[in-house]
Protein backbone atom coordinates (compact mmCIF):
# COMPACT_ATOMS: atom_id res chain seq x y z
CA UNK A 1 0.00 0.00 0.00
CA UNK A 2 1.36 3.44 -0.91
CA UNK A 3 1.99 5.86 1.94
CA UNK A 4 0.86 9.49 1.35
CA UNK A 5 2.87 11.26 -1.36
CA UNK A 6 4.66 8.07 -2.40
CA UNK A 7 4.75 7.43 -6.13
CA UNK A 8 6.41 4.02 -6.18
CA UNK A 9 6.91 1.68 -3.24
CA UNK A 10 9.32 -1.20 -3.75
CA UNK A 11 9.65 -3.78 -0.96
CA UNK A 12 11.86 -6.86 -0.67
CA UNK A 13 12.22 -7.22 -4.43
CA UNK A 14 14.14 -10.24 -5.70
CA UNK A 15 14.52 -11.01 -9.39
CA UNK A 16 16.95 -12.81 -11.62
CA UNK A 17 17.61 -14.88 -14.70
CA UNK A 18 16.75 -18.55 -14.89
CA UNK A 19 17.64 -20.87 -17.74
CA UNK A 20 18.56 -24.54 -18.14
CA UNK A 21 21.99 -23.66 -19.50
CA UNK A 22 23.23 -21.69 -16.51
CA UNK A 23 22.85 -21.40 -12.73
CA UNK A 24 20.29 -18.88 -11.47
CA UNK A 25 21.60 -15.32 -11.60
CA UNK A 26 19.96 -13.14 -8.94
CA UNK A 27 20.49 -9.66 -10.34
CA UNK A 28 18.10 -7.87 -7.95
CA UNK A 29 18.38 -8.91 -4.33
CA UNK A 30 16.11 -7.84 -1.49
CA UNK A 31 15.69 -4.29 -2.76
CA UNK A 32 13.42 -1.78 -1.03
CA UNK A 33 13.03 1.94 -1.71
CA UNK A 34 10.47 4.62 -2.46
CA UNK A 35 10.14 7.25 -5.15
CA UNK A 36 8.24 10.50 -4.66
CA UNK A 37 6.53 12.88 -7.10
CA UNK A 38 8.65 15.42 -9.01
CA UNK A 39 12.14 14.22 -8.24
CA UNK A 40 15.08 12.94 -10.27
CA UNK A 41 16.59 9.85 -8.75
CA UNK A 42 19.77 8.25 -10.01
CA UNK A 43 20.78 4.63 -9.89
CA UNK A 44 24.55 4.20 -10.14
CA UNK A 45 27.03 1.35 -10.05
CA UNK A 46 29.38 -0.51 -12.36
CA UNK A 47 28.14 -2.56 -15.31
CA UNK A 48 26.75 -5.93 -14.29
CA UNK A 49 25.55 -4.86 -10.83
CA UNK A 50 21.83 -5.25 -11.68
CA UNK A 51 20.75 -1.68 -12.54
CA UNK A 52 19.10 -2.46 -15.87
CA UNK A 53 17.45 -5.61 -14.49
CA UNK A 54 15.96 -3.56 -11.67
CA UNK A 55 14.64 -0.96 -14.10
CA UNK A 56 13.04 -3.59 -16.34
CA UNK A 57 11.40 -5.22 -13.35
CA UNK A 58 10.00 -1.88 -12.18
CA UNK A 59 8.42 -1.46 -15.63
CA UNK A 60 6.98 -4.96 -15.47
CA UNK A 61 9.11 -6.20 -18.39
CA UNK A 62 9.36 -9.56 -16.75
CA UNK A 63 9.87 -11.96 -19.63
CA UNK A 64 11.83 -15.19 -19.77
CA UNK A 65 14.61 -15.57 -18.65
CA UNK A 66 13.94 -12.69 -16.20
CA UNK A 67 11.83 -13.86 -13.27
CA UNK A 68 10.58 -12.18 -10.10
CA UNK A 69 11.03 -14.38 -7.05
CA UNK A 70 9.71 -12.20 -4.24
CA UNK A 71 8.69 -8.72 -3.20
CA UNK A 72 6.29 -6.07 -4.39
CA UNK A 73 6.24 -2.95 -6.55
CA UNK A 74 3.28 -0.69 -5.89
CA UNK A 75 2.71 2.21 -8.29
CA UNK A 76 0.45 5.06 -7.24
CA UNK A 77 0.93 7.42 -10.20
CA UNK A 78 -2.44 6.82 -11.84
CA UNK A 79 -4.56 7.91 -8.90
CA UNK A 80 -4.96 4.31 -7.74
CA UNK A 81 -2.77 1.73 -6.18
CA UNK A 82 -1.46 -0.74 -8.70
CA UNK A 83 0.78 -3.74 -8.21
CA UNK A 84 3.19 -3.78 -11.15
CA UNK A 85 4.19 -7.45 -11.04
CA UNK A 86 1.05 -9.03 -9.66
CA UNK A 87 -1.03 -7.64 -12.52
CA UNK A 88 1.18 -7.43 -15.60
CA UNK A 89 -1.79 -7.12 -17.96
CA UNK A 90 -3.04 -3.99 -16.18
CA UNK A 91 0.55 -2.70 -16.04
CA UNK A 92 0.59 -2.65 -19.84
CA UNK A 93 -2.31 -0.21 -19.79
CA UNK A 94 -0.33 2.20 -17.62
CA UNK A 95 2.54 2.39 -20.06
CA UNK A 96 3.26 5.68 -21.85
CA UNK A 97 0.36 7.46 -20.15
CA UNK A 98 1.41 7.02 -16.51
CA UNK A 99 4.66 5.07 -16.63
CA UNK A 100 7.31 5.22 -19.36
CA UNK A 101 10.56 3.42 -19.98
CA UNK A 102 13.48 4.53 -22.10
CA UNK A 103 15.72 1.53 -22.85
CA UNK A 104 19.45 1.81 -23.46
CA UNK A 105 19.36 2.11 -27.25
CA UNK A 106 16.93 4.70 -28.61
CA UNK A 107 16.71 2.80 -31.91
CA UNK A 108 15.02 -0.07 -30.08
CA UNK A 109 12.07 2.23 -29.29
CA UNK A 110 11.81 3.75 -32.76
CA UNK A 111 10.69 1.80 -35.80
CA UNK A 112 13.52 2.37 -38.32
CA UNK A 113 11.26 2.22 -41.39
CA UNK A 114 8.54 4.56 -40.15
CA UNK A 115 8.74 8.35 -40.10
CA UNK A 116 8.79 9.93 -36.64
CA UNK A 117 5.48 11.69 -37.34
CA UNK A 118 3.70 8.39 -37.91
CA UNK A 119 5.19 6.95 -34.72
CA UNK A 120 3.83 9.88 -32.71
CA UNK A 121 0.45 9.49 -34.47
CA UNK A 122 0.26 5.83 -33.48
CA UNK A 123 0.87 6.74 -29.86
CA UNK A 124 -1.81 9.42 -30.01
CA UNK A 125 -4.33 7.03 -31.56
CA UNK A 126 -3.84 4.57 -28.71
CA UNK A 127 -3.73 6.99 -25.81
CA UNK A 128 -5.88 9.91 -27.00
CA UNK A 129 -8.36 8.16 -29.30
CA UNK A 130 -10.89 11.00 -29.02
CA UNK A 131 -8.62 13.54 -30.74
CA UNK A 132 -8.94 14.23 -34.46
CA UNK A 133 -5.91 13.76 -36.74
CA UNK A 134 -5.38 17.53 -36.83
CA UNK A 135 -5.81 17.79 -33.07
CA UNK A 136 -3.20 15.06 -32.54
CA UNK A 137 -0.79 16.68 -34.93
CA UNK A 138 -1.20 20.05 -33.21
CA UNK A 139 -0.63 18.52 -29.80
CA UNK A 140 2.57 16.77 -30.92
CA UNK A 141 3.92 19.85 -32.70
CA UNK A 142 3.13 22.06 -29.73
CA UNK A 143 4.77 19.63 -27.32
CA UNK A 144 7.94 19.36 -29.42
CA UNK A 145 8.01 23.14 -29.59
CA UNK A 146 7.82 23.37 -25.78
CA UNK A 147 10.78 21.01 -25.57
CA UNK A 148 12.74 23.13 -28.05
CA UNK A 149 12.57 20.50 -30.79
CA UNK A 150 11.89 21.59 -34.35
CA UNK A 151 8.83 19.95 -35.88
CA UNK A 152 11.00 19.15 -38.92
CA UNK A 153 12.12 16.01 -37.03
CA UNK A 154 8.62 14.65 -37.64
CA UNK A 155 9.32 14.23 -41.33
CA UNK A 156 12.50 12.24 -40.72
CA UNK A 157 13.15 8.54 -40.47
CA UNK A 158 15.05 7.62 -37.28
CA UNK A 159 18.32 6.88 -39.12
CA UNK A 160 18.33 10.41 -40.57
CA UNK A 161 18.64 11.90 -37.07
CA UNK A 162 21.80 12.21 -34.99
CA UNK A 163 22.10 10.01 -31.89
CA UNK A 164 21.38 13.00 -29.64
CA UNK A 165 18.31 14.03 -31.63
CA UNK A 166 16.98 10.47 -31.63
CA UNK A 167 17.37 10.35 -27.89
CA UNK A 168 15.49 13.65 -27.54
CA UNK A 169 12.68 12.27 -29.73
CA UNK A 170 12.46 9.15 -27.58
CA UNK A 171 12.34 11.26 -24.41
CA UNK A 172 9.61 13.42 -26.03
CA UNK A 173 7.60 10.26 -26.82
CA UNK A 174 8.10 8.90 -23.32
CA UNK A 175 6.82 12.13 -21.76
CA UNK A 176 4.14 13.12 -24.32
CA UNK A 177 1.28 12.27 -21.95
CA UNK A 178 3.01 13.70 -18.86
CA UNK A 179 3.47 10.32 -17.13
CA UNK A 180 4.03 10.33 -13.40
CA UNK A 181 7.23 8.27 -13.73
CA UNK A 182 9.86 7.81 -16.44
CA UNK A 183 12.46 5.06 -16.08
CA UNK A 184 15.48 5.90 -18.24
CA UNK A 185 18.33 3.45 -18.81
CA UNK A 186 21.63 5.19 -19.66
CA UNK A 187 19.86 8.02 -21.54
CA UNK A 188 23.08 9.87 -22.36
CA UNK A 189 25.55 7.05 -23.00
CA UNK A 190 27.50 7.38 -26.24
CA UNK A 191 26.61 11.06 -26.69
CA UNK A 192 29.10 13.90 -26.60
CA UNK A 193 29.24 16.20 -23.57
CA UNK A 194 27.32 19.09 -25.18
CA UNK A 195 24.47 16.81 -26.31
CA UNK A 196 24.46 15.13 -22.90
CA UNK A 197 24.05 18.49 -21.22
CA UNK A 198 21.10 19.35 -23.49
CA UNK A 199 19.36 16.07 -22.68
CA UNK A 200 19.91 16.47 -18.96
CA UNK A 201 18.48 19.97 -19.12
CA UNK A 202 15.45 18.59 -20.98
CA UNK A 203 14.91 16.07 -18.17
CA UNK A 204 15.23 18.75 -15.49
CA UNK A 205 12.76 21.02 -17.33
CA UNK A 206 10.22 18.22 -17.65
CA UNK A 207 10.51 17.35 -13.99
CA UNK A 208 9.92 20.98 -13.02
CA UNK A 209 7.23 21.87 -15.57
CA UNK A 210 5.16 18.69 -15.60
CA UNK A 211 5.96 17.21 -12.20
CA UNK A 212 7.35 14.02 -13.76
CA UNK A 213 9.62 11.86 -11.63
CA UNK A 214 12.62 10.39 -13.44
CA UNK A 215 14.65 7.42 -12.36
CA UNK A 216 17.89 7.49 -14.30
CA UNK A 217 20.31 4.62 -14.59
CA UNK A 218 23.86 5.53 -15.43
CA UNK A 219 27.22 3.97 -14.66
CA UNK A 220 28.64 7.53 -14.91
CA UNK A 221 28.52 9.11 -11.45
CA UNK A 222 29.32 12.51 -13.01
CA UNK A 223 25.93 12.45 -14.79
CA UNK A 224 24.22 11.82 -11.47
CA UNK A 225 26.08 14.71 -9.89
CA UNK A 226 24.76 17.07 -12.56
CA UNK A 227 21.12 16.08 -12.61
CA UNK A 228 19.81 13.98 -9.74
CA UNK A 229 18.19 15.03 -6.46
CA UNK A 230 18.71 11.66 -4.82
CA UNK A 231 21.04 8.83 -5.64
CA UNK A 232 20.97 5.09 -5.05
CA UNK A 233 24.13 3.02 -5.39
CA UNK A 234 23.86 -0.61 -6.42
CA UNK A 235 26.49 -3.29 -6.06
CA UNK A 236 26.25 -7.02 -6.69
CA UNK A 237 22.44 -6.93 -6.93
CA UNK A 238 22.02 -4.99 -3.65
CA UNK A 239 21.36 -1.36 -2.90
CA UNK A 240 24.27 -0.30 -0.71
CA UNK A 241 23.52 3.38 -0.32
CA UNK A 242 20.58 5.79 -0.72
CA UNK A 243 20.70 9.50 0.02
CA UNK A 244 20.46 12.98 -1.41
CA UNK A 245 23.02 13.45 -4.14
CA UNK A 246 24.69 16.33 -2.32
CA UNK A 247 25.00 14.33 0.90
CA UNK A 248 26.27 11.31 -0.96
CA UNK A 249 29.05 13.28 -2.62
CA UNK A 250 29.93 15.14 0.58
CA UNK A 251 29.78 12.08 2.86
CA UNK A 252 30.12 8.95 0.71
CA UNK A 253 30.52 6.75 3.87
CA UNK A 254 30.27 3.42 2.08
CA UNK A 255 33.73 2.32 0.77
CA UNK A 256 32.32 1.43 -2.66
CA UNK A 257 30.67 4.85 -2.98
CA UNK A 258 33.93 6.50 -1.87
CA UNK A 259 35.84 4.69 -4.60
CA UNK A 260 33.23 5.44 -7.26
CA UNK A 261 33.43 9.14 -6.45
CA UNK A 262 37.22 9.10 -6.21
CA UNK A 263 37.42 7.63 -9.71
CA UNK A 264 35.61 10.66 -11.18
CA UNK A 265 37.76 13.08 -13.19
CA UNK A 266 38.12 16.53 -11.56
CA UNK A 267 38.28 19.88 -13.32
CA UNK A 268 41.92 20.84 -13.92
CA UNK A 269 43.17 17.46 -12.74
CA UNK A 270 45.67 16.14 -15.27
CA UNK A 271 46.78 13.13 -13.24
CA UNK A 272 45.35 9.65 -13.65
CA UNK A 273 42.39 8.92 -11.37
CA UNK A 274 42.48 5.70 -9.43
CA UNK A 275 39.98 3.07 -10.61
CA UNK A 276 38.35 0.45 -8.40
CA UNK A 277 40.59 -2.60 -8.35
CA UNK A 278 39.12 -5.97 -9.30
CA UNK A 279 35.74 -6.53 -10.89
CA UNK A 280 32.11 -6.85 -9.78
CA UNK A 281 31.02 -10.28 -8.53
CA UNK A 282 29.63 -13.05 -10.69
CA UNK A 283 25.97 -12.94 -9.63
CA UNK A 284 25.52 -16.66 -10.23
CA UNK A 285 28.14 -17.29 -7.51
CA UNK A 286 28.31 -14.15 -5.36
CA UNK A 287 30.76 -14.08 -2.45
CA UNK A 288 29.42 -14.70 1.03
CA UNK A 289 28.96 -11.78 3.40
CA UNK A 290 29.30 -8.30 1.96
CA UNK A 291 29.54 -8.70 -1.81
CA UNK A 292 32.09 -5.91 -1.99
CA UNK A 293 34.46 -7.55 0.51
CA UNK A 294 36.93 -9.05 -2.04
CA UNK A 295 37.61 -5.50 -3.30
CA UNK A 296 37.09 -3.45 -0.17
CA UNK A 297 40.12 -1.59 1.24
CA UNK A 298 38.39 -1.37 4.65
CA UNK A 299 37.38 -5.01 5.01
CA UNK A 300 36.83 -6.40 8.53
CA UNK A 301 36.43 -10.04 9.58
CA UNK A 302 32.63 -9.76 9.88
CA UNK A 303 32.42 -8.61 6.23
CA UNK A 304 33.43 -12.07 4.98
CA UNK A 305 30.44 -13.84 6.52
CA UNK A 306 27.61 -11.39 7.25
CA UNK A 307 25.63 -9.40 4.73
CA UNK A 308 25.32 -5.82 6.01
CA UNK A 309 21.77 -4.56 6.30
CA UNK A 310 20.76 -1.32 4.57
CA UNK A 311 20.15 0.91 7.60
CA UNK A 312 18.75 4.44 7.80
CA UNK A 313 21.54 6.26 9.62
CA UNK A 314 19.99 9.74 9.34
CA UNK A 315 16.53 10.56 7.89
CA UNK A 316 16.48 9.48 4.25
CA UNK A 317 20.15 8.40 4.29
CA UNK A 318 20.66 4.63 4.09
CA UNK A 319 23.96 2.74 4.19
CA UNK A 320 24.63 -0.99 3.90
CA UNK A 321 28.06 -1.43 5.46
CA UNK A 322 29.30 -2.93 8.74
CA UNK A 323 31.41 0.20 9.27
CA UNK A 324 28.22 2.26 9.76
CA UNK A 325 26.78 0.20 12.60
FE1 LIG B 1 33.77 -2.98 3.06
FE2 LIG B 1 32.86 -4.48 5.04
FE3 LIG B 1 31.61 -2.22 4.41
FE4 LIG B 1 31.50 -4.33 2.80
S1 LIG B 1 30.67 -4.19 4.86
S2 LIG B 1 31.85 -2.24 2.21
S3 LIG B 1 33.54 -5.19 3.04
S4 LIG B 1 33.68 -2.42 5.23
Tab-separated table of C-alpha atoms in Angstrom, residues 57-245:
chain	number	residue	atom	x	y	z
A	57	UNK	CA	11.401	-5.223	-13.351
A	58	UNK	CA	9.998	-1.883	-12.179
A	59	UNK	CA	8.424	-1.456	-15.628
A	60	UNK	CA	6.976	-4.962	-15.470
A	61	UNK	CA	9.112	-6.197	-18.385
A	62	UNK	CA	9.361	-9.564	-16.755
A	63	UNK	CA	9.875	-11.956	-19.632
A	64	UNK	CA	11.834	-15.194	-19.774
A	65	UNK	CA	14.606	-15.574	-18.655
A	66	UNK	CA	13.943	-12.690	-16.196
A	67	UNK	CA	11.829	-13.858	-13.271
A	68	UNK	CA	10.582	-12.178	-10.099
A	69	UNK	CA	11.031	-14.384	-7.047
A	70	UNK	CA	9.715	-12.199	-4.238
A	71	UNK	CA	8.689	-8.723	-3.201
A	72	UNK	CA	6.293	-6.070	-4.388
A	73	UNK	CA	6.240	-2.949	-6.551
A	74	UNK	CA	3.284	-0.686	-5.895
A	75	UNK	CA	2.711	2.207	-8.293
A	76	UNK	CA	0.448	5.062	-7.242
A	77	UNK	CA	0.935	7.417	-10.196
A	78	UNK	CA	-2.444	6.821	-11.840
A	79	UNK	CA	-4.561	7.913	-8.895
A	80	UNK	CA	-4.959	4.314	-7.741
A	81	UNK	CA	-2.767	1.730	-6.179
A	82	UNK	CA	-1.459	-0.735	-8.705
A	83	UNK	CA	0.777	-3.740	-8.215
A	84	UNK	CA	3.194	-3.783	-11.148
A	85	UNK	CA	4.191	-7.450	-11.037
A	86	UNK	CA	1.046	-9.028	-9.657
A	87	UNK	CA	-1.033	-7.640	-12.524
A	88	UNK	CA	1.183	-7.432	-15.597
A	89	UNK	CA	-1.790	-7.120	-17.959
A	90	UNK	CA	-3.038	-3.991	-16.179
A	91	UNK	CA	0.553	-2.699	-16.038
A	92	UNK	CA	0.591	-2.655	-19.842
A	93	UNK	CA	-2.310	-0.210	-19.792
A	94	UNK	CA	-0.330	2.200	-17.619
A	95	UNK	CA	2.542	2.394	-20.062
A	96	UNK	CA	3.257	5.678	-21.853
A	97	UNK	CA	0.363	7.456	-20.153
A	98	UNK	CA	1.413	7.017	-16.514
A	99	UNK	CA	4.658	5.070	-16.626
A	100	UNK	CA	7.305	5.224	-19.365
A	101	UNK	CA	10.557	3.423	-19.980
A	102	UNK	CA	13.482	4.530	-22.096
A	103	UNK	CA	15.717	1.531	-22.847
A	104	UNK	CA	19.448	1.810	-23.456
A	105	UNK	CA	19.361	2.114	-27.245
A	106	UNK	CA	16.929	4.696	-28.613
A	107	UNK	CA	16.708	2.795	-31.906
A	108	UNK	CA	15.015	-0.073	-30.083
A	109	UNK	CA	12.072	2.227	-29.289
A	110	UNK	CA	11.814	3.745	-32.763
A	111	UNK	CA	10.694	1.799	-35.795
A	112	UNK	CA	13.518	2.373	-38.319
A	113	UNK	CA	11.265	2.225	-41.394
A	114	UNK	CA	8.537	4.562	-40.149
A	115	UNK	CA	8.735	8.350	-40.103
A	116	UNK	CA	8.791	9.929	-36.637
A	117	UNK	CA	5.485	11.685	-37.336
A	118	UNK	CA	3.699	8.391	-37.911
A	119	UNK	CA	5.191	6.949	-34.724
A	120	UNK	CA	3.830	9.880	-32.707
A	121	UNK	CA	0.453	9.489	-34.468
A	122	UNK	CA	0.259	5.831	-33.480
A	123	UNK	CA	0.869	6.739	-29.859
A	124	UNK	CA	-1.809	9.421	-30.005
A	125	UNK	CA	-4.334	7.031	-31.556
A	126	UNK	CA	-3.839	4.572	-28.707
A	127	UNK	CA	-3.730	6.994	-25.812
A	128	UNK	CA	-5.877	9.906	-26.996
A	129	UNK	CA	-8.360	8.161	-29.303
A	130	UNK	CA	-10.890	10.997	-29.025
A	131	UNK	CA	-8.621	13.542	-30.736
A	132	UNK	CA	-8.938	14.229	-34.458
A	133	UNK	CA	-5.912	13.756	-36.739
A	134	UNK	CA	-5.383	17.534	-36.834
A	135	UNK	CA	-5.808	17.795	-33.071
A	136	UNK	CA	-3.203	15.057	-32.542
A	137	UNK	CA	-0.790	16.684	-34.926
A	138	UNK	CA	-1.204	20.045	-33.207
A	139	UNK	CA	-0.633	18.521	-29.796
A	140	UNK	CA	2.568	16.773	-30.916
A	141	UNK	CA	3.922	19.851	-32.696
A	142	UNK	CA	3.132	22.064	-29.726
A	143	UNK	CA	4.774	19.627	-27.316
A	144	UNK	CA	7.937	19.363	-29.420
A	145	UNK	CA	8.015	23.136	-29.586
A	146	UNK	CA	7.815	23.369	-25.782
A	147	UNK	CA	10.777	21.012	-25.575
A	148	UNK	CA	12.736	23.127	-28.051
A	149	UNK	CA	12.574	20.499	-30.794
A	150	UNK	CA	11.889	21.591	-34.347
A	151	UNK	CA	8.832	19.955	-35.877
A	152	UNK	CA	11.001	19.150	-38.917
A	153	UNK	CA	12.117	16.011	-37.031
A	154	UNK	CA	8.618	14.650	-37.641
A	155	UNK	CA	9.320	14.230	-41.331
A	156	UNK	CA	12.500	12.240	-40.721
A	157	UNK	CA	13.154	8.542	-40.469
A	158	UNK	CA	15.053	7.620	-37.282
A	159	UNK	CA	18.324	6.880	-39.117
A	160	UNK	CA	18.326	10.408	-40.572
A	161	UNK	CA	18.638	11.903	-37.072
A	162	UNK	CA	21.801	12.211	-34.988
A	163	UNK	CA	22.103	10.006	-31.889
A	164	UNK	CA	21.382	13.001	-29.642
A	165	UNK	CA	18.314	14.034	-31.634
A	166	UNK	CA	16.975	10.470	-31.626
A	167	UNK	CA	17.366	10.351	-27.885
A	168	UNK	CA	15.489	13.647	-27.542
A	169	UNK	CA	12.683	12.272	-29.725
A	170	UNK	CA	12.459	9.146	-27.578
A	171	UNK	CA	12.336	11.255	-24.412
A	172	UNK	CA	9.614	13.416	-26.028
A	173	UNK	CA	7.601	10.264	-26.822
A	174	UNK	CA	8.095	8.902	-23.325
A	175	UNK	CA	6.818	12.134	-21.763
A	176	UNK	CA	4.141	13.120	-24.316
A	177	UNK	CA	1.276	12.265	-21.953
A	178	UNK	CA	3.009	13.703	-18.860
A	179	UNK	CA	3.466	10.324	-17.131
A	180	UNK	CA	4.030	10.329	-13.398
A	181	UNK	CA	7.230	8.272	-13.730
A	182	UNK	CA	9.856	7.805	-16.435
A	183	UNK	CA	12.461	5.058	-16.078
A	184	UNK	CA	15.481	5.897	-18.239
A	185	UNK	CA	18.334	3.453	-18.805
A	186	UNK	CA	21.635	5.186	-19.663
A	187	UNK	CA	19.857	8.016	-21.542
A	188	UNK	CA	23.084	9.872	-22.360
A	189	UNK	CA	25.552	7.048	-23.000
A	190	UNK	CA	27.500	7.380	-26.236
A	191	UNK	CA	26.612	11.060	-26.690
A	192	UNK	CA	29.101	13.899	-26.596
A	193	UNK	CA	29.240	16.201	-23.572
A	194	UNK	CA	27.324	19.087	-25.184
A	195	UNK	CA	24.472	16.815	-26.310
A	196	UNK	CA	24.462	15.128	-22.900
A	197	UNK	CA	24.048	18.493	-21.224
A	198	UNK	CA	21.102	19.348	-23.492
A	199	UNK	CA	19.359	16.073	-22.676
A	200	UNK	CA	19.914	16.467	-18.956
A	201	UNK	CA	18.480	19.973	-19.117
A	202	UNK	CA	15.452	18.590	-20.977
A	203	UNK	CA	14.912	16.066	-18.174
A	204	UNK	CA	15.232	18.751	-15.494
A	205	UNK	CA	12.762	21.021	-17.334
A	206	UNK	CA	10.217	18.224	-17.650
A	207	UNK	CA	10.510	17.354	-13.986
A	208	UNK	CA	9.920	20.984	-13.015
A	209	UNK	CA	7.230	21.868	-15.574
A	210	UNK	CA	5.158	18.695	-15.597
A	211	UNK	CA	5.964	17.211	-12.203
A	212	UNK	CA	7.347	14.023	-13.761
A	213	UNK	CA	9.619	11.863	-11.634
A	214	UNK	CA	12.618	10.393	-13.440
A	215	UNK	CA	14.648	7.417	-12.361
A	216	UNK	CA	17.891	7.489	-14.305
A	217	UNK	CA	20.306	4.615	-14.587
A	218	UNK	CA	23.864	5.530	-15.430
A	219	UNK	CA	27.217	3.973	-14.663
A	220	UNK	CA	28.636	7.527	-14.909
A	221	UNK	CA	28.522	9.106	-11.450
A	222	UNK	CA	29.322	12.506	-13.012
A	223	UNK	CA	25.933	12.452	-14.791
A	224	UNK	CA	24.215	11.821	-11.473
A	225	UNK	CA	26.078	14.715	-9.888
A	226	UNK	CA	24.764	17.071	-12.560
A	227	UNK	CA	21.117	16.081	-12.612
A	228	UNK	CA	19.813	13.976	-9.740
A	229	UNK	CA	18.188	15.026	-6.464
A	230	UNK	CA	18.710	11.663	-4.823
A	231	UNK	CA	21.040	8.827	-5.638
A	232	UNK	CA	20.968	5.091	-5.047
A	233	UNK	CA	24.130	3.018	-5.389
A	234	UNK	CA	23.859	-0.605	-6.421
A	235	UNK	CA	26.493	-3.286	-6.059
A	236	UNK	CA	26.249	-7.020	-6.690
A	237	UNK	CA	22.439	-6.928	-6.935
A	238	UNK	CA	22.023	-4.992	-3.653
A	239	UNK	CA	21.364	-1.358	-2.898
A	240	UNK	CA	24.273	-0.304	-0.707
A	241	UNK	CA	23.515	3.381	-0.320
A	242	UNK	CA	20.582	5.789	-0.721
A	243	UNK	CA	20.695	9.504	0.025
A	244	UNK	CA	20.460	12.980	-1.408
A	245	UNK	CA	23.022	13.454	-4.142
